[in-house]
Tab-separated table of N, CA and C and ligand atoms in Angstrom:
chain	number	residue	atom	x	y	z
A	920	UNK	N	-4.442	7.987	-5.707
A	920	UNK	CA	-3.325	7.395	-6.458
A	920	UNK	C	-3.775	6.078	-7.084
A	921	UNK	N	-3.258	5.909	-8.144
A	921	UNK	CA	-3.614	4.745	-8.887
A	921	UNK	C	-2.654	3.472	-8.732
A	922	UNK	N	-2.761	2.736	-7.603
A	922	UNK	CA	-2.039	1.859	-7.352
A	922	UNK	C	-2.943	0.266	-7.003
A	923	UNK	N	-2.387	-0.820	-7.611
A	923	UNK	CA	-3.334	-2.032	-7.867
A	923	UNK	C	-3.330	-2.257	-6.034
A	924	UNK	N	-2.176	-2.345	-5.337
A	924	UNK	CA	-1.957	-3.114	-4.660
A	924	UNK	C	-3.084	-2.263	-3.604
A	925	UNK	N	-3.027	-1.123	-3.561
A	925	UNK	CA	-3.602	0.462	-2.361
A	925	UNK	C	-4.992	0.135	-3.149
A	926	UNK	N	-6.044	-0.700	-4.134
A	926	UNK	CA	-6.990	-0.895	-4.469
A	926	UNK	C	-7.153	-2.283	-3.861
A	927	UNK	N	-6.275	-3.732	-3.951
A	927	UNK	CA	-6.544	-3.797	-3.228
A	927	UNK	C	-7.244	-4.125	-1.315
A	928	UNK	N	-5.797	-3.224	-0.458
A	928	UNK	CA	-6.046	-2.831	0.489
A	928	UNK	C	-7.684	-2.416	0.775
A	929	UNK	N	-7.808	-1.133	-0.435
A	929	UNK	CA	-8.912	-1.004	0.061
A	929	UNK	C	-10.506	-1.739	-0.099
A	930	UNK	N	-10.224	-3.006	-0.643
A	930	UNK	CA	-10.925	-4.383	-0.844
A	930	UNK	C	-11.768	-3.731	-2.469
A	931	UNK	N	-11.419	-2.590	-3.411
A	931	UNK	CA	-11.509	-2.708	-4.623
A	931	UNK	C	-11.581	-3.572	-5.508
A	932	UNK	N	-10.566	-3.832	-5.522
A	932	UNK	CA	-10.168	-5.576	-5.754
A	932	UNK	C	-9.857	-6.480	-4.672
A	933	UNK	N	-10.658	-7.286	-5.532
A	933	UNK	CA	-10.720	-8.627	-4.858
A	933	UNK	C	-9.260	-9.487	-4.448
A	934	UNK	N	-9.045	-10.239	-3.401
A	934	UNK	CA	-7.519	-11.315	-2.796
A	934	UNK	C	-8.415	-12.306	-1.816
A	935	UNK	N	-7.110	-12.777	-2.177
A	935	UNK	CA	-7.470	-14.373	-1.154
A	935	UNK	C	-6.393	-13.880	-0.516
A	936	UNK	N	-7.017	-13.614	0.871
A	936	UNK	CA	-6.194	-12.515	2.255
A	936	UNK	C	-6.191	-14.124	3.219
A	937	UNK	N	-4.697	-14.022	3.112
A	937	UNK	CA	-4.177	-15.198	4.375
A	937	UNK	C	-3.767	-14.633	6.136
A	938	UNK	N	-3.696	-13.233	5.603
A	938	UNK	CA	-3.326	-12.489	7.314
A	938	UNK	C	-3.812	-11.066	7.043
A	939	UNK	N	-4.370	-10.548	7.833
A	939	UNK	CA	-4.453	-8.731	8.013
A	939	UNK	C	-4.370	-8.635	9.295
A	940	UNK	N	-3.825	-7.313	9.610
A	940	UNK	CA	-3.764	-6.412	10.822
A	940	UNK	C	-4.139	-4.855	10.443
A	941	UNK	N	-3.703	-4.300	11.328
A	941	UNK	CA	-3.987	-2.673	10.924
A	941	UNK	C	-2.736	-2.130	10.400
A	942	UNK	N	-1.795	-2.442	9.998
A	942	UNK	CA	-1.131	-2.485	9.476
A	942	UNK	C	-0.078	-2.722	7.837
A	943	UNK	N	-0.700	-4.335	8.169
A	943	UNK	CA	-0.116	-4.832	6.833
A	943	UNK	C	-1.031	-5.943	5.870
A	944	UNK	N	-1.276	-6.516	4.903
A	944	UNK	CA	-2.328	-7.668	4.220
A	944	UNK	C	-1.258	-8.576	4.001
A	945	UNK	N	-1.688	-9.609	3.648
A	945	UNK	CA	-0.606	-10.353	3.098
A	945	UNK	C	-2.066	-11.465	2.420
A	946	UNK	N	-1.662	-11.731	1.001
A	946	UNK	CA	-2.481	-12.572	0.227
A	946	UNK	C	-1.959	-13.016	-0.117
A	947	UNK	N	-2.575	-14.108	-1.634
A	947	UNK	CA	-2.494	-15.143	-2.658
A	947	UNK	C	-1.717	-14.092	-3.512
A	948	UNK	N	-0.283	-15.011	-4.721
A	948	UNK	CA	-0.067	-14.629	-5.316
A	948	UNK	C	-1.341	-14.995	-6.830
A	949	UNK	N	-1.495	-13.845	-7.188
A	949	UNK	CA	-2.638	-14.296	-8.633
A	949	UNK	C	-2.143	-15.363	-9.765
A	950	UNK	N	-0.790	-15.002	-9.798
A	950	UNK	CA	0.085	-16.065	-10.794
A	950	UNK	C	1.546	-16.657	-10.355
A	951	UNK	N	0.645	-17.553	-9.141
A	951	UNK	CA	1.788	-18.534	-8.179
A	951	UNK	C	2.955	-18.921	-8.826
A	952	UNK	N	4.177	-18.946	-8.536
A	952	UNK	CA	5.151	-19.163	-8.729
A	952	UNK	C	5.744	-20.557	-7.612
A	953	UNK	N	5.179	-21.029	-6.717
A	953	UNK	CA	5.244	-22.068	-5.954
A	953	UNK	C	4.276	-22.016	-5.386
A	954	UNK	N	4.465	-23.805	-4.955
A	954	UNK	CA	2.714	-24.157	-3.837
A	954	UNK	C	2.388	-23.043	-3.172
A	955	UNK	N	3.161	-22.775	-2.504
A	955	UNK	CA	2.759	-20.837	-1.447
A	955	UNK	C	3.309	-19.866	-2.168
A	956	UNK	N	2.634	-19.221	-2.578
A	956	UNK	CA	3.310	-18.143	-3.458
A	956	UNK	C	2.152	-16.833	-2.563
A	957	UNK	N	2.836	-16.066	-1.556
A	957	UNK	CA	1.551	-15.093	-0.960
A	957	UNK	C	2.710	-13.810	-0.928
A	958	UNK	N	2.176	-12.788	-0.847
A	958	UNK	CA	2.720	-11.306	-0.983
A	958	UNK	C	2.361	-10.680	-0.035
A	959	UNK	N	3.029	-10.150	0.563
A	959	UNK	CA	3.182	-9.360	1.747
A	959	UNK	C	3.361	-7.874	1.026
A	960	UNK	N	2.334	-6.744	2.273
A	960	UNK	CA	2.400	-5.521	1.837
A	960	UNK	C	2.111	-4.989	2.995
A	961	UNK	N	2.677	-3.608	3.263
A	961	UNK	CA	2.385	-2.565	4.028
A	961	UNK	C	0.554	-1.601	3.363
A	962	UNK	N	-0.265	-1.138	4.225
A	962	UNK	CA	-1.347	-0.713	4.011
A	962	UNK	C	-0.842	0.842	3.781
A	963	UNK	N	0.493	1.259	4.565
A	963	UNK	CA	0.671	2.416	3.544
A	963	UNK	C	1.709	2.099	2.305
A	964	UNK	N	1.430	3.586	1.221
A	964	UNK	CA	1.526	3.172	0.257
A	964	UNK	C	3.793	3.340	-0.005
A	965	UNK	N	4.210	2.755	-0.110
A	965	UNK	CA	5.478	2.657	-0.468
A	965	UNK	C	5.987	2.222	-1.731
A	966	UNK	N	6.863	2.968	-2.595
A	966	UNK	CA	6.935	2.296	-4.065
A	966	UNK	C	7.767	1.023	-4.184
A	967	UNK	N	8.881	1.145	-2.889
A	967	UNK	CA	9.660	-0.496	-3.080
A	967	UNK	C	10.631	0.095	-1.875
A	968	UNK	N	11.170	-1.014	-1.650
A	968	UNK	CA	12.060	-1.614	-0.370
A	968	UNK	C	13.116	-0.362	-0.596
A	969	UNK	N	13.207	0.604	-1.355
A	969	UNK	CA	14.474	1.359	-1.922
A	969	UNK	C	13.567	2.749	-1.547
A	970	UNK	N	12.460	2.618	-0.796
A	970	UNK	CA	12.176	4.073	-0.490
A	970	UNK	C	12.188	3.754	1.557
A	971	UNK	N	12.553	2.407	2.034
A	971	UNK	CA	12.357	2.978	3.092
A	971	UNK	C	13.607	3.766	3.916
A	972	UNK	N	13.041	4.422	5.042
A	972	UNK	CA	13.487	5.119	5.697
A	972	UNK	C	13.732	5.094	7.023
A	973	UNK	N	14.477	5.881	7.974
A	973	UNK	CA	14.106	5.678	9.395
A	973	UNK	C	12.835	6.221	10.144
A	974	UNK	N	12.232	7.195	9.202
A	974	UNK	CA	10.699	7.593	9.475
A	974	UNK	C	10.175	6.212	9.528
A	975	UNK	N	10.186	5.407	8.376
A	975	UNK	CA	8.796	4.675	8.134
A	975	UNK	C	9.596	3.127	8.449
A	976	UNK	N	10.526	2.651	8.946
A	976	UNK	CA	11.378	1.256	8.813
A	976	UNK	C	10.369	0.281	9.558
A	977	UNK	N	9.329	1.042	11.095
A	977	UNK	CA	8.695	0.248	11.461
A	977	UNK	C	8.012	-0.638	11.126
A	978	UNK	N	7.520	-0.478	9.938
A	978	UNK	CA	6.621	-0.986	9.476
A	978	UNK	C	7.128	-2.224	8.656
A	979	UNK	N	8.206	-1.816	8.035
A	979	UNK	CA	9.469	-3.436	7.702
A	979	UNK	C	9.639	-4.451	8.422
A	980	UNK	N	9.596	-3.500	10.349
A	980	UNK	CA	10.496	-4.424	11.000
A	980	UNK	C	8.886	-5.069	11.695
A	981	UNK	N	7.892	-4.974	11.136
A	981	UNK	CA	6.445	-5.010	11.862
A	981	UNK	C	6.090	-6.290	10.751
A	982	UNK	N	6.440	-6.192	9.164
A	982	UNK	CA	6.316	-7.436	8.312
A	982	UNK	C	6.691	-8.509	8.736
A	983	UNK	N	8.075	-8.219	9.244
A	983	UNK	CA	9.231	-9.617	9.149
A	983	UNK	C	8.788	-10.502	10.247
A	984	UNK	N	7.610	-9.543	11.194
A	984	UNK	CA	7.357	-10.407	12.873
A	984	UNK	C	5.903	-11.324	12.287
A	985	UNK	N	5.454	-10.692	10.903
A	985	UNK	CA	4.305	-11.199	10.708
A	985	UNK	C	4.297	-12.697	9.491
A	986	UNK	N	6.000	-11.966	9.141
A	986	UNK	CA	6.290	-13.268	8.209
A	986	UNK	C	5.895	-14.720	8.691
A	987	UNK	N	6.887	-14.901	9.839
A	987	UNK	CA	7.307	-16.454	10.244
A	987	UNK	C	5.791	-17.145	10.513
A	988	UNK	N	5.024	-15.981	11.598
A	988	UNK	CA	3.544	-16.399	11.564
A	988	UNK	C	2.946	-16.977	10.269
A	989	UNK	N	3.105	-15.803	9.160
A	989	UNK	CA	2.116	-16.484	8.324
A	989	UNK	C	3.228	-17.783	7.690
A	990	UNK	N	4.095	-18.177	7.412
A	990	UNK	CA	4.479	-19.210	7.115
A	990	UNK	C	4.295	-20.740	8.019
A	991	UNK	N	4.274	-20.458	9.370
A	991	UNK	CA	3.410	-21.584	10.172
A	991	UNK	C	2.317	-22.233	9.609
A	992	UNK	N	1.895	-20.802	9.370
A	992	UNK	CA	0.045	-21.571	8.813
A	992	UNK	C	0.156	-21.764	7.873
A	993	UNK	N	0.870	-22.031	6.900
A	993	UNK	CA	1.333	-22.535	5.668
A	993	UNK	C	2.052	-23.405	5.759
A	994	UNK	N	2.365	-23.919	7.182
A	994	UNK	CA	3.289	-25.371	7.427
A	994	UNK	C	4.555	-24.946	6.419
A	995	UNK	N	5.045	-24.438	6.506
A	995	UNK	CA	6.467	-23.984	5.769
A	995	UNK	C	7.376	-23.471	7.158
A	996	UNK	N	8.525	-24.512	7.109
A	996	UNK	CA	9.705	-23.979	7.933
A	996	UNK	C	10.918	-23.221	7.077
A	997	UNK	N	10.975	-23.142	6.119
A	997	UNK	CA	11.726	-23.431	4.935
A	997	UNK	C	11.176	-22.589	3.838
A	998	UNK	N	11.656	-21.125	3.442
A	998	UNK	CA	10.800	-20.487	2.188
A	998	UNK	C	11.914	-19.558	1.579
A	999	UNK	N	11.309	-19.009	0.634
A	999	UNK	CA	12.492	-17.957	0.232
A	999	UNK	C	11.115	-16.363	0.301
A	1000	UNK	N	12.001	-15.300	0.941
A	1000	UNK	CA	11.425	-14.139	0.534
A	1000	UNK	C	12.152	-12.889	-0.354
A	1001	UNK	N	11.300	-12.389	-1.470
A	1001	UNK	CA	12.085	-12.052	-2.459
A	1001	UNK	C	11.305	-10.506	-2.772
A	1002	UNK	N	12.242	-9.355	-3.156
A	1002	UNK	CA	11.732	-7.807	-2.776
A	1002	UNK	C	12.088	-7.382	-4.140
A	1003	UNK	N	11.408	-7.022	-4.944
A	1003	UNK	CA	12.185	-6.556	-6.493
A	1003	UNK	C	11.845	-5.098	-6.486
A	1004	UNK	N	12.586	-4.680	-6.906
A	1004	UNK	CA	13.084	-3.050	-6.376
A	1004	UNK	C	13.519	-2.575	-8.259
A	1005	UNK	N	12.421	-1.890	-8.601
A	1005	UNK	CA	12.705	-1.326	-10.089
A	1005	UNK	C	12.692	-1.860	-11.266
A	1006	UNK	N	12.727	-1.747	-12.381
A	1006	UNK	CA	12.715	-2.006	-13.844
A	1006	UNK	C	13.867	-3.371	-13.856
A	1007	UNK	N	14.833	-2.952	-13.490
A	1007	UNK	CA	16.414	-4.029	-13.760
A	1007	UNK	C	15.520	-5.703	-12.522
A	1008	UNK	N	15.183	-5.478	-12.106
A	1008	UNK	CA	14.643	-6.288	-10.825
A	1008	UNK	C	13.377	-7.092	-11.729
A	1009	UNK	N	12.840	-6.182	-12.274
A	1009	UNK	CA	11.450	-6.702	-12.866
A	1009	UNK	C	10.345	-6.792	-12.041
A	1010	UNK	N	10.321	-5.384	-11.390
A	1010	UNK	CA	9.219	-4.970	-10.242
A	1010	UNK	C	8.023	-4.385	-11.512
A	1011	UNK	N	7.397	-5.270	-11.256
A	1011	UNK	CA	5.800	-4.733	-12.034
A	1011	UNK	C	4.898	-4.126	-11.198
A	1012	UNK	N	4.277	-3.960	-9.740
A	1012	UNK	CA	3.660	-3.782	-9.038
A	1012	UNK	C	4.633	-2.644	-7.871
A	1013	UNK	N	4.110	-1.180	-8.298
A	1013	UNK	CA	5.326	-0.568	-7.662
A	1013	UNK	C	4.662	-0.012	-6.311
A	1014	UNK	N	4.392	-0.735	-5.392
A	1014	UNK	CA	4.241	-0.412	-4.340
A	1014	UNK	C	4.810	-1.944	-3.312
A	1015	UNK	N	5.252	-1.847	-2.512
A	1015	UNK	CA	5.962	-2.379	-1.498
A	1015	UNK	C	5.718	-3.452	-1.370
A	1016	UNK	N	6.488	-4.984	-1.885
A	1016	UNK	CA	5.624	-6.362	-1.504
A	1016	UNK	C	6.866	-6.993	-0.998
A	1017	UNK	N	6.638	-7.884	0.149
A	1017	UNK	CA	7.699	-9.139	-0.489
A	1017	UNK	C	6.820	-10.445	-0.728
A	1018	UNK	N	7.316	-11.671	-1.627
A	1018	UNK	CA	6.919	-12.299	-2.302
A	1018	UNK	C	7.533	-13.288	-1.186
A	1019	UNK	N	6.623	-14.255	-0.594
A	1019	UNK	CA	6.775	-15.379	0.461
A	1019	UNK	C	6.599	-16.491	-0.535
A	1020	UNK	N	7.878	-17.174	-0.732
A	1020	UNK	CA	7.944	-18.974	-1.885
A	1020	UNK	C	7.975	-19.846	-1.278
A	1021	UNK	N	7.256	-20.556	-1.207
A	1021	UNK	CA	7.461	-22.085	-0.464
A	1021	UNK	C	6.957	-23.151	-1.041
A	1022	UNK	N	7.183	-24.375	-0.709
A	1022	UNK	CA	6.640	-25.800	-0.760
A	1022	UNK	C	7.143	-26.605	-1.806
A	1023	UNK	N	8.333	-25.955	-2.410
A	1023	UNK	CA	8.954	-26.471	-3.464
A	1023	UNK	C	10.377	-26.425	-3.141
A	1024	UNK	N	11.213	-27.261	-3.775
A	1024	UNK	CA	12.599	-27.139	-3.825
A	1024	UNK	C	12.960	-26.450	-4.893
A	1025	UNK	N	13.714	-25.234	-4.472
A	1025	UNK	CA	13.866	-24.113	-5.631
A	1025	UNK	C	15.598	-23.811	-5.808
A	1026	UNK	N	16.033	-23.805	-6.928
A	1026	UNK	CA	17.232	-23.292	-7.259
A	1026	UNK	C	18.296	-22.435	-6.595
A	1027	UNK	N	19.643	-22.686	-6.829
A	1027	UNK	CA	20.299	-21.741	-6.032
A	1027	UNK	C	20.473	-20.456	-6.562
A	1028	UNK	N	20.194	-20.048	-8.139
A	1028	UNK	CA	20.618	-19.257	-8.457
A	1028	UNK	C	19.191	-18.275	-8.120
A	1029	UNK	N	19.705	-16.998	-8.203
A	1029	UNK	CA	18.323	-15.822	-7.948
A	1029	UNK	C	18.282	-14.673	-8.829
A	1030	UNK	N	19.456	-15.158	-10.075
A	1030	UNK	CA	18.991	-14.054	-10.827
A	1030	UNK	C	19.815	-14.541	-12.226
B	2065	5GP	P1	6.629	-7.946	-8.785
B	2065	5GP	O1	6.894	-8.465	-10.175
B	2065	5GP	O2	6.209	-6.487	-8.828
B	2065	5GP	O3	7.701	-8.218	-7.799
B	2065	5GP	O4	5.397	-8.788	-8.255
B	2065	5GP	C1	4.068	-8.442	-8.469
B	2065	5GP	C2	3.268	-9.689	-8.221
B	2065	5GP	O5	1.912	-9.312	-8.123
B	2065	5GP	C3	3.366	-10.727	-9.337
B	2065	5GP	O6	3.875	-11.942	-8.793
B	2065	5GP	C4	1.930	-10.859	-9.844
B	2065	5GP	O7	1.585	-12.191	-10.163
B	2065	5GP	C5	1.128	-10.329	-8.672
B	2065	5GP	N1	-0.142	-9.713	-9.059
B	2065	5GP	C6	-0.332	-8.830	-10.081
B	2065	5GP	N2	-1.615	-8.445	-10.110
B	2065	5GP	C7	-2.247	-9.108	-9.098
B	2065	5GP	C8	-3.602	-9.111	-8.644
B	2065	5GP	O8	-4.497	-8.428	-9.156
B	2065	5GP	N3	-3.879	-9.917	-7.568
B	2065	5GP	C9	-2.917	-10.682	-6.975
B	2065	5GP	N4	-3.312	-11.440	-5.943
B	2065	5GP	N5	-1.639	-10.685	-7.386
B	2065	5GP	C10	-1.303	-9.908	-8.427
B	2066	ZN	ZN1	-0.086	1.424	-3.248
Protein backbone atom coordinates (compact mmCIF):
# COMPACT_ATOMS: atom_id res chain seq x y z
CA UNK A 1 0.00 0.00 0.00
CA UNK A 2 1.11 3.34 -0.78
CA UNK A 3 0.95 5.16 2.36
CA UNK A 4 3.64 8.10 3.46
CA UNK A 5 3.09 7.52 7.03
CA UNK A 6 3.37 2.99 6.68
CA UNK A 7 6.82 4.26 4.63
CA UNK A 8 7.67 5.94 7.20
CA UNK A 9 7.15 3.24 9.93
CA UNK A 10 9.01 1.25 7.85
CA UNK A 11 12.11 3.80 8.17
CA UNK A 12 11.65 4.47 4.08
CA UNK A 13 11.47 7.71 4.95
CA UNK A 14 13.27 9.42 7.02
CA UNK A 15 11.59 11.25 10.96
CA UNK A 16 12.91 12.71 13.83
CA UNK A 17 11.30 9.71 16.09
CA UNK A 18 10.70 11.16 19.73
CA UNK A 19 9.10 7.65 21.06
CA UNK A 20 8.70 4.02 19.47
CA UNK A 21 7.39 0.83 20.84
CA UNK A 22 6.11 -2.19 19.02
CA UNK A 23 3.30 -0.70 18.57
CA UNK A 24 3.08 2.90 17.85
CA UNK A 25 6.01 5.94 16.45
CA UNK A 26 5.40 9.14 17.35
CA UNK A 27 7.75 11.95 15.53
CA UNK A 28 8.54 15.57 14.42
CA UNK A 29 5.89 17.36 12.69
CA UNK A 30 7.82 18.24 9.05
CA UNK A 31 5.85 21.60 8.94
CA UNK A 32 5.50 22.53 12.79
CA UNK A 33 2.63 24.28 13.63
CA UNK A 34 3.94 25.00 17.36
CA UNK A 35 7.27 24.70 19.39
CA UNK A 36 6.11 20.79 19.74
CA UNK A 37 4.36 19.99 16.92
CA UNK A 38 4.97 15.72 16.97
CA UNK A 39 2.39 13.13 15.43
CA UNK A 40 1.43 10.21 16.85
CA UNK A 41 0.63 6.96 14.82
CA UNK A 42 -0.35 3.43 15.16
CA UNK A 43 2.32 0.94 13.15
CA UNK A 44 -0.80 -0.64 11.82
CA UNK A 45 -2.17 0.87 9.00
CA UNK A 46 -5.64 2.80 9.81
CA UNK A 47 -7.14 5.52 7.46
CA UNK A 48 -8.43 7.91 10.43
CA UNK A 49 -9.94 7.93 13.90
CA UNK A 50 -13.46 7.18 11.87
CA UNK A 51 -12.32 3.62 11.05
CA UNK A 52 -11.74 2.50 14.58
CA UNK A 53 -13.40 -0.31 16.00
CA UNK A 54 -13.87 -2.65 18.94
CA UNK A 55 -11.51 -5.15 17.07
CA UNK A 56 -8.73 -2.67 16.85
CA UNK A 57 -9.67 0.33 19.84
CA UNK A 58 -6.59 -1.15 21.72
CA UNK A 59 -4.37 0.34 20.09
CA UNK A 60 -6.15 4.05 20.67
CA UNK A 61 -6.41 3.25 24.16
CA UNK A 62 -2.41 2.07 23.98
CA UNK A 63 -1.63 5.91 22.21
CA UNK A 64 -3.35 7.96 24.82
CA UNK A 65 -1.00 5.94 27.72
CA UNK A 66 1.91 6.91 25.44
CA UNK A 67 0.71 10.48 24.98
CA UNK A 68 1.22 12.10 28.51
CA UNK A 69 4.75 10.24 28.47
CA UNK A 70 5.81 11.73 25.44
CA UNK A 71 4.63 15.19 26.47
CA UNK A 72 6.82 15.01 29.83
CA UNK A 73 9.77 14.80 27.73
CA UNK A 74 8.70 17.69 26.00
CA UNK A 75 8.20 19.45 29.40
CA UNK A 76 4.60 20.22 28.29
CA UNK A 77 1.83 19.91 31.00
CA UNK A 78 -0.50 21.76 28.86
CA UNK A 79 -1.06 20.76 24.89
CA UNK A 80 -3.78 20.38 22.54
CA UNK A 81 -4.30 16.95 20.60
CA UNK A 82 -5.99 17.20 17.31
CA UNK A 83 -7.38 13.99 14.87
CA UNK A 84 -8.62 15.25 11.33
CA UNK A 85 -10.82 12.72 9.97
CA UNK A 86 -11.48 13.37 5.97
CA UNK A 87 -11.55 16.02 3.22
CA UNK A 88 -14.11 18.59 5.36
CA UNK A 89 -11.34 18.18 8.36
CA UNK A 90 -8.44 18.74 5.96
CA UNK A 91 -6.86 15.29 6.61
CA UNK A 92 -3.99 15.14 4.03
CA UNK A 93 -2.15 12.11 5.40
CA UNK A 94 -4.84 9.31 5.44
CA UNK A 95 -3.62 7.01 7.77
CA UNK A 96 -4.16 7.42 11.57
CA UNK A 97 -2.27 10.42 13.42
CA UNK A 98 -2.97 12.59 16.22
CA UNK A 99 -1.16 15.84 16.06
CA UNK A 100 0.43 16.63 19.80
CA UNK A 101 0.59 21.07 19.97
CA UNK A 102 2.40 22.54 22.52
CA UNK A 103 4.60 25.36 23.86
CA UNK A 104 2.52 28.06 22.65
CA UNK A 105 -0.57 29.82 23.74
CA UNK A 106 -3.09 28.85 21.14
CA UNK A 107 -6.63 30.09 20.38
CA UNK A 108 -9.95 29.07 21.52
CA UNK A 109 -11.44 28.60 18.41
CA UNK A 110 -10.66 25.00 16.47
CA UNK A 111 -12.23 25.44 13.43
P1 LIG B 1 -3.19 16.04 8.51
O1 LIG B 1 -3.34 17.30 7.70
O2 LIG B 1 -3.39 14.81 7.64
O3 LIG B 1 -3.97 16.00 9.77
O4 LIG B 1 -1.68 16.04 9.00
C1 LIG B 1 -0.62 15.52 8.27
C2 LIG B 1 0.62 16.11 8.85
O5 LIG B 1 1.72 15.38 8.35
C3 LIG B 1 0.85 17.58 8.47
O6 LIG B 1 0.92 18.36 9.66
C4 LIG B 1 2.17 17.56 7.70
O7 LIG B 1 2.99 18.67 7.99
C5 LIG B 1 2.79 16.26 8.17
N1 LIG B 1 3.68 15.64 7.18
C6 LIG B 1 3.41 15.47 5.85
N2 LIG B 1 4.43 14.83 5.27
C7 LIG B 1 5.35 14.59 6.24
C8 LIG B 1 6.63 13.95 6.22
O8 LIG B 1 7.13 13.46 5.20
N3 LIG B 1 7.30 13.89 7.42
C9 LIG B 1 6.78 14.42 8.56
N4 LIG B 1 7.53 14.32 9.66
N5 LIG B 1 5.57 15.02 8.60
C10 LIG B 1 4.87 15.10 7.46
ZN1 LIG C 1 -0.31 3.74 6.51
Amino acid sequence: MDCLFCSIIAGDIPSTKVYEDEFCLAFRDINPQAPTHILIIPKTHLASADEITPENSAIVAHIFEVIPLIARKEGLTSYRLVSNIGPDAAQTVRHLHFHLLGGKQMGETLA
